[in-house]
Amino acid sequence: MARSASIYVCSDCGHTEPRWHGQCPGCTAWNTLVEEAAPPKAGGGRAGRGGGAGGARARTPTVLRDVHAEQTKRLHTSIGELDRVLGGGLVPGSLVLLGGSPGIGKSTLTNMALGHLAGAGHRTLYVTGEESAAQVRLRAERLGDHALEVPIVAETDLDAVVATLDAERPAACVIDSVQTLHAPDLTGAPGSVGQVREVASRIMSVAKSNGTAVILVGHVTKEGALAGPRVLEHLVDCVLQFEGERERTYRTLRALKNRFGSTNETGVFEMRSGGLVEVLDASARFVGEATGKPGSVVLAAMEGSRPLLVEVQALVSPSELVPPRRVVTGIDRNRLALVLAVLGRHAGVGTGTADVFVNVVGGVRVDEPGADLAVALAVASAQKGVALGTPERPIAAFGEVGLTGELRSVGHPDRRQEEAAKFGLTDVVAPPRVTSLRAALRAAFGAAREEGPVRAA
Ligand code: TYD
Ligand code: MG
């Protein structure tokens, strides 16, 4: 009987079919049919969705000014970096999707957050579908006392989880992970698009009615999409991405979407034996570790509202390959191609027959045009084998490289300068003091060394 309970809806054109097809008979797109729970009868929506059209009463709209909106108090997880990325803590009744590749520390972070909330006297609930309760306990033992106070259920049945949420009415709940829960009225396997969407929407309605803040843990696919084809991103209030490489110590937490705060806030964490530790002085660490050797430049980046100094390293070596290799970590590969092209064309630094490797140290990812100049200087420095600073005083840079070889200013120049000055980097190469890439190279390479290329504010 399970079959009749679900229909298949094309995610492109909305065409519905009673059975799954590889190709949508409506619009001929491939692999777009997604299983959904069928409405009980034509015209009537299921509870919690849509609503009926036939006998429904018209509603009177309210002017926004008259809408009652309580200033709800946020739940503070006591993990400063997490609270900041969330925009000041968890909002009651909100749905947060936390994505990240396996082993990055999603379970650790959520368990710690719930532990702190439990320690502060809030009702919490940890739903694990991935690990057994015993496994979660073993982890929690390493995370301090309060982590063990979190109530846990090991369950993968969606109905049971929803019933538990309704009975327990926790202030905060973690579902680890959304892909392991299974809605029995759908035939699709757990983790399939239809299932994940159903799970999220059912959990959302129970969370909204009880005021429970829910963190859905989601896996990232090989392509980097959250929980399948980004099906949840528009449903949830907040999408957090936990990034970094498993082998590296530093991990960054980033908001991709936030209905209650700014996006692009980033928190930096370090995985230690006792769980995740916030890295509050990230700039100090990265500057302290900067080598100041040929190919090394400090980038004064902005991570959301916060300046962050990171070391950009480049290596240029003769290549036997045609085309030569372009390998990047932490920056966009196409951005490197652009910088290399402008370096060759407008600044006389050719890398056409060399392999170029660029790495942002510490597993940090920088997604802003302000990184261009630091990348260009690092590549030029590596290519010439000339150091741009000393280990004690590496050179810092920021600025966008334009296609005609000009340098363009980027957001928050003052805050970047201040951050650099705070850590003793007085040599900052940046627009508007230098207006072209060529001038920036001249300023960075010795010529102006004695006078100091551009003084920090
Ligand atoms: P985990 O939170 O289970 O990752 P995810 O839920 O994202 O898959 O933990 C990731 C890794 O962190 C795991 O391989 C072990 C390591 N780890 C530590 O180094 N220290 C710790 O205190 C804990 C709890 C985990
Ligand atoms: Mg996990």
Short mmCIF file of C-alpha atoms and ligand atoms in Angstrom, two decimals:
data_model
loop_
_atom_site.label_atom_id
_atom_site.label_comp_id
_atom_site.label_asym_id
_atom_site.label_seq_id
_atom_site.Cartn_x
_atom_site.Cartn_y
_atom_site.Cartn_z
CA MET A 1 0.00 0.00 0.00
CA ALA A 2 3.00 2.27 0.43
CA ARG A 3 3.01 2.92 -3.28
CA SER A 4 -0.28 4.77 -3.45
CA ALA A 5 0.83 7.09 -0.62
CA SER A 6 3.36 8.86 -2.78
CA ILE A 7 3.56 10.61 -6.11
CA TYR A 8 6.49 11.68 -8.23
CA VAL A 9 6.83 15.34 -9.04
CA CYS A 10 9.18 16.80 -11.63
CA SER A 11 11.39 19.35 -9.91
CA ASP A 12 11.70 21.29 -13.17
CA CYS A 13 8.15 21.54 -14.52
CA GLY A 14 5.96 20.29 -11.67
CA HIS A 15 4.49 17.43 -13.71
CA THR A 16 3.20 14.59 -11.49
CA GLU A 17 3.31 10.88 -12.17
CA PRO A 18 2.10 7.94 -10.09
CA ARG A 19 5.33 6.04 -10.82
CA TRP A 20 8.97 6.99 -11.15
CA HIS A 21 10.34 7.67 -14.64
CA GLY A 22 13.91 8.39 -15.61
CA GLN A 23 12.67 11.03 -18.02
CA CYS A 24 9.88 13.43 -17.16
CA PRO A 25 6.95 12.81 -19.55
CA GLY A 26 6.01 16.47 -19.08
CA CYS A 27 9.18 18.30 -20.03
CA THR A 28 11.52 15.47 -21.13
CA ALA A 29 14.17 16.43 -18.56
CA TRP A 30 16.14 13.51 -17.14
CA ASN A 31 16.32 12.50 -13.47
CA THR A 32 14.04 15.24 -12.24
CA LEU A 33 11.20 13.18 -10.77
CA VAL A 34 11.24 13.34 -6.98
CA GLU A 35 9.06 11.33 -4.65
CA GLU A 36 6.62 13.25 -2.48
CA ALA A 37 3.86 12.24 -0.12
CA ALA A 38 0.59 12.34 -2.05
CA PRO A 39 -2.17 14.67 -0.90
CA PRO A 40 -5.09 12.66 0.61
CA LYS A 41 -7.51 13.72 -2.13
CA ALA A 42 -7.52 16.05 -5.07
CA GLY A 43 -7.82 19.70 -4.08
CA GLY A 44 -7.11 19.08 -0.38
CA GLY A 45 -3.59 19.56 0.95
CA ARG A 46 -1.98 17.46 3.63
CA ALA A 47 -1.87 18.90 7.11
CA GLY A 48 0.97 21.33 7.45
CA ARG A 49 1.32 21.90 3.72
CA GLY A 50 -0.47 23.98 1.16
CA GLY A 51 -3.93 23.94 2.68
CA GLY A 52 -7.19 23.30 0.88
CA ALA A 53 -8.41 25.49 -1.94
CA GLY A 54 -12.05 24.35 -2.11
CA GLY A 55 -13.75 25.24 1.17
CA ALA A 56 -11.05 27.55 2.55
CA ARG A 57 -12.08 30.85 4.09
CA ALA A 58 -10.45 34.06 2.85
CA ARG A 59 -8.04 35.62 5.34
CA THR A 60 -7.79 39.31 6.19
CA PRO A 61 -4.28 40.62 5.59
CA THR A 62 -2.58 42.55 8.41
CA VAL A 63 -0.44 45.63 7.86
CA LEU A 64 3.15 44.73 8.67
CA ARG A 65 3.37 47.44 11.32
CA ASP A 66 0.56 45.78 13.25
CA VAL A 67 2.04 42.30 13.08
CA HIS A 68 3.05 41.21 16.54
CA ALA A 69 6.69 40.18 16.53
CA GLU A 70 8.19 39.27 19.85
CA GLN A 71 11.85 39.99 20.35
CA THR A 72 12.76 36.40 21.07
CA LYS A 73 15.80 35.78 23.16
CA ARG A 74 18.44 33.82 21.34
CA LEU A 75 19.97 30.70 22.81
CA HIS A 76 23.66 31.19 23.37
CA THR A 77 25.66 28.07 22.66
CA SER A 78 28.66 29.48 24.57
CA ILE A 79 30.77 28.70 21.54
CA GLY A 80 31.58 32.27 20.63
CA GLU A 81 32.51 31.59 17.03
CA LEU A 82 29.33 29.57 16.43
CA ASP A 83 27.14 32.22 18.03
CA ARG A 84 28.74 34.91 15.94
CA VAL A 85 28.26 33.00 12.69
CA LEU A 86 24.63 32.41 13.65
CA GLY A 87 24.23 36.15 14.13
CA GLY A 88 24.14 36.09 17.93
CA GLY A 89 22.98 32.61 18.89
CA LEU A 90 20.26 30.14 17.94
CA VAL A 91 16.83 31.62 17.26
CA PRO A 92 14.02 29.61 18.92
CA GLY A 93 11.90 27.82 16.32
CA SER A 94 14.51 28.19 13.61
CA LEU A 95 15.98 25.52 11.41
CA VAL A 96 19.73 25.52 10.84
CA LEU A 97 21.40 23.28 8.31
CA LEU A 98 24.99 22.45 9.17
CA GLY A 99 26.87 20.94 6.27
CA GLY A 100 30.35 19.60 5.91
CA SER A 101 32.30 16.63 4.68
CA PRO A 102 32.60 13.53 6.88
CA GLY A 103 35.05 13.81 9.75
CA ILE A 104 35.19 17.59 9.73
CA GLY A 105 33.65 17.81 13.21
CA LYS A 106 29.93 18.41 12.75
CA SER A 107 28.92 15.94 15.44
CA THR A 108 31.59 17.30 17.76
CA LEU A 109 30.46 20.89 17.31
CA THR A 110 26.76 20.17 17.74
CA ASN A 111 27.34 17.93 20.74
CA MET A 112 29.42 20.66 22.40
CA ALA A 113 26.78 23.29 21.63
CA LEU A 114 24.00 21.16 23.15
CA GLY A 115 26.22 20.37 26.13
CA HIS A 116 26.68 24.05 26.88
CA LEU A 117 22.96 24.69 26.48
CA ALA A 118 22.14 21.77 28.79
CA GLY A 119 24.67 23.10 31.28
CA ALA A 120 22.87 26.44 31.18
CA GLY A 121 19.61 24.74 32.09
CA HIS A 122 17.94 24.49 28.67
CA ARG A 123 16.12 21.37 27.52
CA THR A 124 18.06 19.72 24.74
CA LEU A 125 17.80 16.64 22.56
CA TYR A 126 20.33 14.88 20.38
CA VAL A 127 18.88 12.59 17.71
CA THR A 128 21.47 10.31 16.21
CA GLY A 129 20.70 8.27 13.15
CA GLU A 130 24.26 7.73 12.15
CA GLU A 131 26.04 6.51 15.24
CA SER A 132 24.80 4.47 18.19
CA ALA A 133 24.09 6.20 21.48
CA ALA A 134 27.18 4.48 22.90
CA GLN A 135 29.38 5.92 20.17
CA VAL A 136 28.06 9.39 20.82
CA ARG A 137 28.70 8.92 24.53
CA LEU A 138 32.32 7.98 23.86
CA ARG A 139 32.78 11.19 21.94
CA ALA A 140 30.96 13.25 24.56
CA GLU A 141 33.33 11.94 27.24
CA ARG A 142 36.09 13.93 25.57
CA LEU A 143 34.06 17.10 25.35
CA GLY A 144 33.79 18.11 28.99
CA ASP A 145 31.18 17.49 31.69
CA HIS A 146 28.14 19.17 30.24
CA ALA A 147 28.32 17.21 26.99
CA LEU A 148 27.27 14.10 28.94
CA GLU A 149 24.13 15.82 30.22
CA VAL A 150 22.53 15.88 26.77
CA PRO A 151 19.57 13.48 26.36
CA ILE A 152 19.94 11.30 23.29
CA VAL A 153 17.74 9.08 21.15
CA ALA A 154 19.14 6.79 18.48
CA GLU A 155 16.36 6.73 15.89
CA THR A 156 15.99 6.85 12.14
CA ASP A 157 12.20 6.72 11.86
CA LEU A 158 10.87 10.19 11.11
CA ASP A 159 7.49 9.62 12.77
CA ALA A 160 9.19 8.53 15.98
CA VAL A 161 11.51 11.54 15.92
CA VAL A 162 8.63 13.96 15.34
CA ALA A 163 6.65 12.33 18.16
CA THR A 164 9.69 12.59 20.46
CA LEU A 165 10.16 16.24 19.61
CA ASP A 166 6.51 16.88 20.37
CA ALA A 167 6.68 15.05 23.68
CA GLU A 168 10.00 16.41 24.89
CA ARG A 169 9.65 19.97 23.57
CA PRO A 170 13.35 20.76 23.85
CA ALA A 171 14.66 24.29 23.42
CA ALA A 172 17.36 23.02 21.10
CA CYS A 173 17.64 19.81 19.14
CA VAL A 174 20.25 18.32 16.84
CA ILE A 175 19.35 15.85 14.09
CA ASP A 176 22.53 13.99 13.13
CA SER A 177 22.06 13.56 10.26
CA VAL A 178 19.11 14.61 8.13
CA GLN A 179 20.11 12.04 5.51
CA THR A 180 19.67 9.09 7.85
CA LEU A 181 16.06 9.81 8.83
CA HIS A 182 13.41 7.93 6.96
CA ALA A 183 9.80 8.89 6.32
CA PRO A 184 7.90 5.57 6.19
CA ASP A 185 5.18 6.90 3.85
CA LEU A 186 7.72 7.48 1.09
CA THR A 187 9.32 4.56 -0.70
CA GLY A 188 12.60 6.32 -1.54
CA ALA A 189 15.78 5.38 0.28
CA PRO A 190 16.90 7.57 3.21
CA GLY A 191 18.94 10.47 1.89
CA SER A 192 17.10 10.67 -1.43
CA VAL A 193 15.83 14.08 -2.45
CA GLY A 194 12.20 13.29 -1.67
CA GLN A 195 13.06 11.84 1.73
CA VAL A 196 15.35 14.66 2.78
CA ARG A 197 12.77 17.25 1.79
CA GLU A 198 9.99 15.46 3.62
CA VAL A 199 12.13 15.02 6.73
CA ALA A 200 13.10 18.68 6.80
CA SER A 201 9.59 19.98 6.26
CA ARG A 202 8.02 17.71 8.91
CA ILE A 203 10.73 18.61 11.41
CA MET A 204 10.31 22.27 10.55
CA SER A 205 6.61 22.28 11.28
CA VAL A 206 7.04 20.60 14.67
CA ALA A 207 9.99 22.88 15.50
CA LYS A 208 8.07 26.03 14.57
CA SER A 209 5.02 25.06 16.61
CA ASN A 210 7.08 24.19 19.70
CA GLY A 211 9.68 26.93 19.39
CA THR A 212 12.48 24.40 19.17
CA ALA A 213 15.72 25.51 17.54
CA VAL A 214 16.80 22.62 15.34
CA ILE A 215 20.23 22.02 13.86
CA LEU A 216 20.04 19.59 10.95
CA VAL A 217 23.39 18.02 10.24
CA GLY A 218 23.82 17.34 6.53
CA HIS A 219 26.50 15.73 4.44
CA VAL A 220 28.06 17.39 1.53
CA THR A 221 28.10 15.60 -1.79
CA LYS A 222 31.26 15.18 -3.82
CA GLU A 223 30.35 18.29 -5.78
CA GLY A 224 30.13 20.28 -2.57
CA ALA A 225 26.35 20.67 -2.53
CA LEU A 226 24.57 20.38 0.79
CA ALA A 227 22.29 17.40 1.30
CA GLY A 228 21.73 16.46 -2.29
CA PRO A 229 20.87 19.04 -4.90
CA ARG A 230 20.59 21.93 -2.48
CA VAL A 231 16.99 20.94 -1.80
CA LEU A 232 17.06 22.17 1.75
CA GLU A 233 18.78 25.49 1.31
CA HIS A 234 15.65 27.49 0.63
CA LEU A 235 13.62 25.66 3.25
CA VAL A 236 15.83 26.31 6.27
CA ASP A 237 16.51 29.64 7.96
CA CYS A 238 20.22 29.34 8.09
CA VAL A 239 22.82 27.32 6.18
CA LEU A 240 26.18 26.84 7.83
CA GLN A 241 29.09 25.23 6.08
CA PHE A 242 31.90 23.62 8.01
CA GLU A 243 35.00 23.60 5.84
CA GLY A 244 38.64 22.71 5.94
CA GLU A 245 40.65 19.63 5.29
CA ARG A 246 40.50 16.77 7.70
CA GLU A 247 44.27 16.50 7.94
CA ARG A 248 44.68 20.15 8.77
CA THR A 249 44.10 21.59 12.17
CA TYR A 250 42.08 24.65 11.21
CA ARG A 251 38.44 24.48 10.21
CA THR A 252 36.23 27.36 9.25
CA LEU A 253 32.53 27.71 9.87
CA ARG A 254 30.74 29.96 7.44
CA ALA A 255 27.15 31.12 7.01
CA LEU A 256 25.96 30.75 3.42
CA LYS A 257 22.48 31.93 4.27
CA ASN A 258 21.12 33.51 7.41
CA ARG A 259 17.65 34.92 7.89
CA PHE A 260 18.64 36.31 11.30
CA GLY A 261 22.09 37.71 10.71
CA SER A 262 24.73 38.52 8.19
CA THR A 263 26.18 35.91 5.90
CA ASN A 264 29.86 35.49 5.22
CA GLU A 265 30.67 35.59 8.90
CA THR A 266 33.38 33.06 9.55
CA GLY A 267 34.47 31.29 12.67
CA VAL A 268 37.82 29.56 12.90
CA PHE A 269 38.22 26.39 14.93
CA GLU A 270 40.99 23.99 15.72
CA MET A 271 40.41 20.27 16.38
CA ARG A 272 42.17 19.19 19.55
CA SER A 273 41.98 16.07 21.67
CA GLY A 274 39.24 17.67 23.77
CA GLY A 275 37.03 18.71 20.86
CA LEU A 276 36.90 21.87 18.83
CA VAL A 277 38.60 24.95 20.20
CA GLU A 278 37.85 28.43 18.94
CA VAL A 279 40.77 30.19 17.37
CA LEU A 280 40.26 33.77 18.46
CA ASP A 281 43.65 35.03 17.46
CA ALA A 282 43.65 33.44 14.01
CA SER A 283 45.56 36.36 12.48
CA ALA A 284 48.31 36.12 15.10
CA ARG A 285 48.72 32.40 14.43
CA PHE A 286 48.89 32.75 10.68
CA VAL A 287 51.26 35.73 10.77
CA GLY A 288 53.42 33.99 13.36
CA GLU A 289 53.72 31.00 11.06
CA ALA A 290 54.37 33.02 7.91
CA THR A 291 57.78 32.14 6.50
CA GLY A 292 58.70 35.39 4.77
CA LYS A 293 60.56 33.27 2.19
CA PRO A 294 60.30 33.70 -1.60
CA GLY A 295 56.71 32.96 -2.58
CA SER A 296 55.18 33.99 0.74
CA VAL A 297 52.89 36.99 1.19
CA VAL A 298 50.43 37.81 3.94
CA LEU A 299 46.95 38.55 2.69
CA ALA A 300 44.86 41.00 4.69
CA ALA A 301 41.49 39.39 4.00
CA MET A 302 38.00 40.14 5.24
CA GLU A 303 36.02 37.24 6.59
CA GLY A 304 32.57 38.71 6.88
CA SER A 305 32.82 41.62 9.28
CA ARG A 306 36.18 40.53 10.61
CA PRO A 307 39.63 41.12 9.15
CA LEU A 308 41.84 38.06 8.98
CA LEU A 309 45.50 37.82 8.07
CA VAL A 310 46.45 34.63 6.23
CA GLU A 311 49.62 33.56 4.51
CA VAL A 312 49.46 32.93 0.76
CA GLN A 313 52.24 30.75 -0.59
CA ALA A 314 53.19 30.16 -4.20
CA LEU A 315 55.61 27.84 -5.92
CA VAL A 316 56.64 28.27 -9.54
CA SER A 317 58.66 25.46 -11.06
CA PRO A 318 59.60 24.54 -14.64
CA SER A 319 57.11 22.12 -16.13
CA GLU A 320 57.37 19.23 -18.55
CA LEU A 321 53.66 19.28 -19.08
CA VAL A 322 51.71 21.07 -21.77
CA PRO A 323 49.61 22.80 -20.53
CA PRO A 324 51.46 23.24 -17.24
CA ARG A 325 49.82 22.57 -13.91
CA ARG A 326 47.80 25.14 -11.99
CA VAL A 327 47.13 23.82 -8.53
CA VAL A 328 45.31 25.85 -5.87
CA THR A 329 44.10 25.30 -2.33
CA GLY A 330 42.01 27.90 -0.61
CA ILE A 331 41.40 30.18 -3.60
CA ASP A 332 39.42 29.90 -6.80
CA ARG A 333 41.30 28.24 -9.65
CA ASN A 334 39.86 30.59 -12.27
CA ARG A 335 40.93 33.56 -10.22
CA LEU A 336 44.51 32.26 -10.35
CA ALA A 337 44.26 31.90 -14.13
CA LEU A 338 43.18 35.53 -14.35
CA VAL A 339 45.97 36.75 -12.08
CA LEU A 340 48.58 34.77 -14.04
CA ALA A 341 47.31 36.19 -17.32
CA VAL A 342 47.46 39.76 -16.05
CA LEU A 343 50.92 39.16 -14.51
CA GLY A 344 52.19 37.93 -17.87
CA ARG A 345 50.51 40.52 -19.98
CA HIS A 346 50.83 43.69 -17.94
CA ALA A 347 53.58 43.14 -15.43
CA GLY A 348 56.20 41.14 -17.31
CA VAL A 349 56.01 38.08 -15.08
CA GLY A 350 55.53 35.12 -17.41
CA THR A 351 54.59 31.69 -16.06
CA GLY A 352 53.53 30.08 -19.34
CA THR A 353 55.95 27.17 -19.16
CA ALA A 354 55.93 26.64 -15.42
CA ASP A 355 53.78 24.78 -12.97
CA VAL A 356 52.17 27.17 -10.50
CA PHE A 357 50.99 26.09 -7.08
CA VAL A 358 49.17 28.48 -4.78
CA ASN A 359 48.14 27.62 -1.28
CA VAL A 360 46.37 29.56 1.47
CA VAL A 361 48.05 28.21 4.58
CA GLY A 362 46.11 26.56 7.39
CA GLY A 363 43.21 25.19 5.34
CA VAL A 364 41.47 28.56 5.18
CA ARG A 365 39.42 29.36 2.09
CA VAL A 366 39.40 32.92 0.81
CA ASP A 367 36.59 33.78 -1.58
CA GLU A 368 37.04 37.46 -2.24
CA PRO A 369 38.61 39.49 -5.04
CA GLY A 370 40.82 41.22 -2.45
CA ALA A 371 43.03 38.12 -2.54
CA ASP A 372 44.22 38.79 -6.11
CA LEU A 373 47.12 41.09 -5.29
CA ALA A 374 48.53 38.83 -2.59
CA VAL A 375 48.36 35.89 -5.01
CA ALA A 376 50.06 37.95 -7.74
CA LEU A 377 52.85 39.08 -5.41
CA ALA A 378 53.36 35.56 -4.07
CA VAL A 379 53.63 34.16 -7.61
CA ALA A 380 55.99 36.94 -8.72
CA SER A 381 58.12 36.46 -5.62
CA ALA A 382 58.26 32.70 -6.20
CA GLN A 383 59.08 33.13 -9.86
CA LYS A 384 61.95 35.51 -9.17
CA GLY A 385 63.09 33.62 -6.07
CA VAL A 386 63.15 36.89 -4.14
CA ALA A 387 61.69 37.18 -0.67
CA LEU A 388 59.33 40.09 -0.12
CA GLY A 389 59.82 40.34 3.60
CA THR A 390 61.52 38.74 6.53
CA PRO A 391 60.09 36.06 8.82
CA GLU A 392 59.77 38.79 11.47
CA ARG A 393 58.11 41.24 9.15
CA PRO A 394 56.45 39.61 6.15
CA ILE A 395 54.87 41.85 3.57
CA ALA A 396 51.08 42.19 3.50
CA ALA A 397 48.82 42.94 0.55
CA PHE A 398 45.23 43.16 -0.57
CA GLY A 399 43.45 44.44 -3.66
CA GLU A 400 41.62 43.26 -6.74
CA VAL A 401 43.53 42.84 -9.99
CA GLY A 402 41.71 44.20 -13.05
CA LEU A 403 42.02 42.83 -16.55
CA THR A 404 43.91 45.86 -17.81
CA GLY A 405 46.56 45.52 -15.13
CA GLU A 406 45.02 48.08 -12.79
CA LEU A 407 44.42 47.56 -9.10
CA ARG A 408 40.95 48.09 -7.79
CA SER A 409 40.03 48.88 -4.23
CA VAL A 410 38.10 46.38 -2.16
CA GLY A 411 35.86 46.69 0.89
CA HIS A 412 37.08 47.79 4.33
CA PRO A 413 40.62 48.97 3.45
CA ASP A 414 40.97 50.67 6.87
CA ARG A 415 40.11 47.59 8.85
CA ARG A 416 42.54 45.50 6.82
CA GLN A 417 45.31 48.06 7.35
CA GLU A 418 44.55 48.21 11.06
CA GLU A 419 44.67 44.45 11.40
CA ALA A 420 48.03 44.34 9.60
CA ALA A 421 49.39 47.14 11.79
CA LYS A 422 48.16 45.33 14.89
CA PHE A 423 50.45 42.44 14.08
CA GLY A 424 53.42 44.57 13.21
CA LEU A 425 53.09 44.39 9.42
CA THR A 426 53.91 47.91 8.40
CA ASP A 427 54.63 47.09 4.75
CA VAL A 428 51.19 46.87 3.20
CA VAL A 429 50.89 46.99 -0.57
CA ALA A 430 47.36 47.96 -1.53
CA PRO A 431 45.30 50.33 -3.63
CA PRO A 432 44.79 53.26 -3.76
CA ARG A 433 48.44 53.91 -2.85
CA VAL A 434 49.47 51.70 -5.77
CA THR A 435 47.16 51.78 -8.75
CA SER A 436 48.60 49.15 -11.07
CA LEU A 437 49.97 45.67 -10.69
CA ARG A 438 53.26 46.85 -12.14
CA ALA A 439 53.51 49.60 -9.52
CA ALA A 440 52.61 47.12 -6.80
CA LEU A 441 55.43 44.81 -7.90
CA ARG A 442 57.84 47.74 -7.93
CA ALA A 443 56.72 48.76 -4.47
CA ALA A 444 57.00 45.23 -3.14
CA PHE A 445 60.34 44.34 -4.69
CA GLY A 446 63.12 46.20 -3.00
CA ALA A 447 63.07 49.40 -5.07
CA ALA A 448 61.03 51.11 -2.43
CA ARG A 449 62.16 48.81 0.35
CA GLU A 450 64.19 51.40 2.27
CA GLU A 451 61.40 53.95 2.30
CA GLY A 452 58.87 51.23 3.03
CA PRO A 453 56.46 50.64 0.15
CA VAL A 454 53.22 51.90 1.60
CA ARG A 455 52.93 52.81 5.19
CA ALA A 456 50.13 51.34 7.19
CA ALA A 457 47.62 53.76 8.59
P1 TYD B 1 33.09 14.18 14.04
O1 TYD B 1 32.51 15.26 14.87
O2 TYD B 1 32.55 12.81 14.28
O3 TYD B 1 32.93 14.55 12.50
P2 TYD B 1 31.61 14.55 11.57
O4 TYD B 1 30.41 14.44 12.45
O5 TYD B 1 31.65 15.86 10.85
O6 TYD B 1 31.73 13.42 10.63
O7 TYD B 1 34.67 14.16 14.32
C1 TYD B 1 35.61 14.35 13.34
C2 TYD B 1 36.99 13.95 13.74
O8 TYD B 1 37.48 14.69 14.82
C3 TYD B 1 37.16 12.50 14.12
O9 TYD B 1 37.89 11.86 13.10
C4 TYD B 1 37.97 12.49 15.37
C5 TYD B 1 38.35 13.92 15.60
N1 TYD B 1 38.22 14.35 16.99
C6 TYD B 1 39.32 14.90 17.64
O10 TYD B 1 40.41 15.02 17.08
N2 TYD B 1 39.18 15.33 18.94
C7 TYD B 1 38.00 15.22 19.61
O11 TYD B 1 37.90 15.61 20.79
C8 TYD B 1 36.88 14.64 18.94
C9 TYD B 1 35.56 14.50 19.64
C10 TYD B 1 37.02 14.23 17.63
MG MG B 2 29.02 12.89 12.55
#
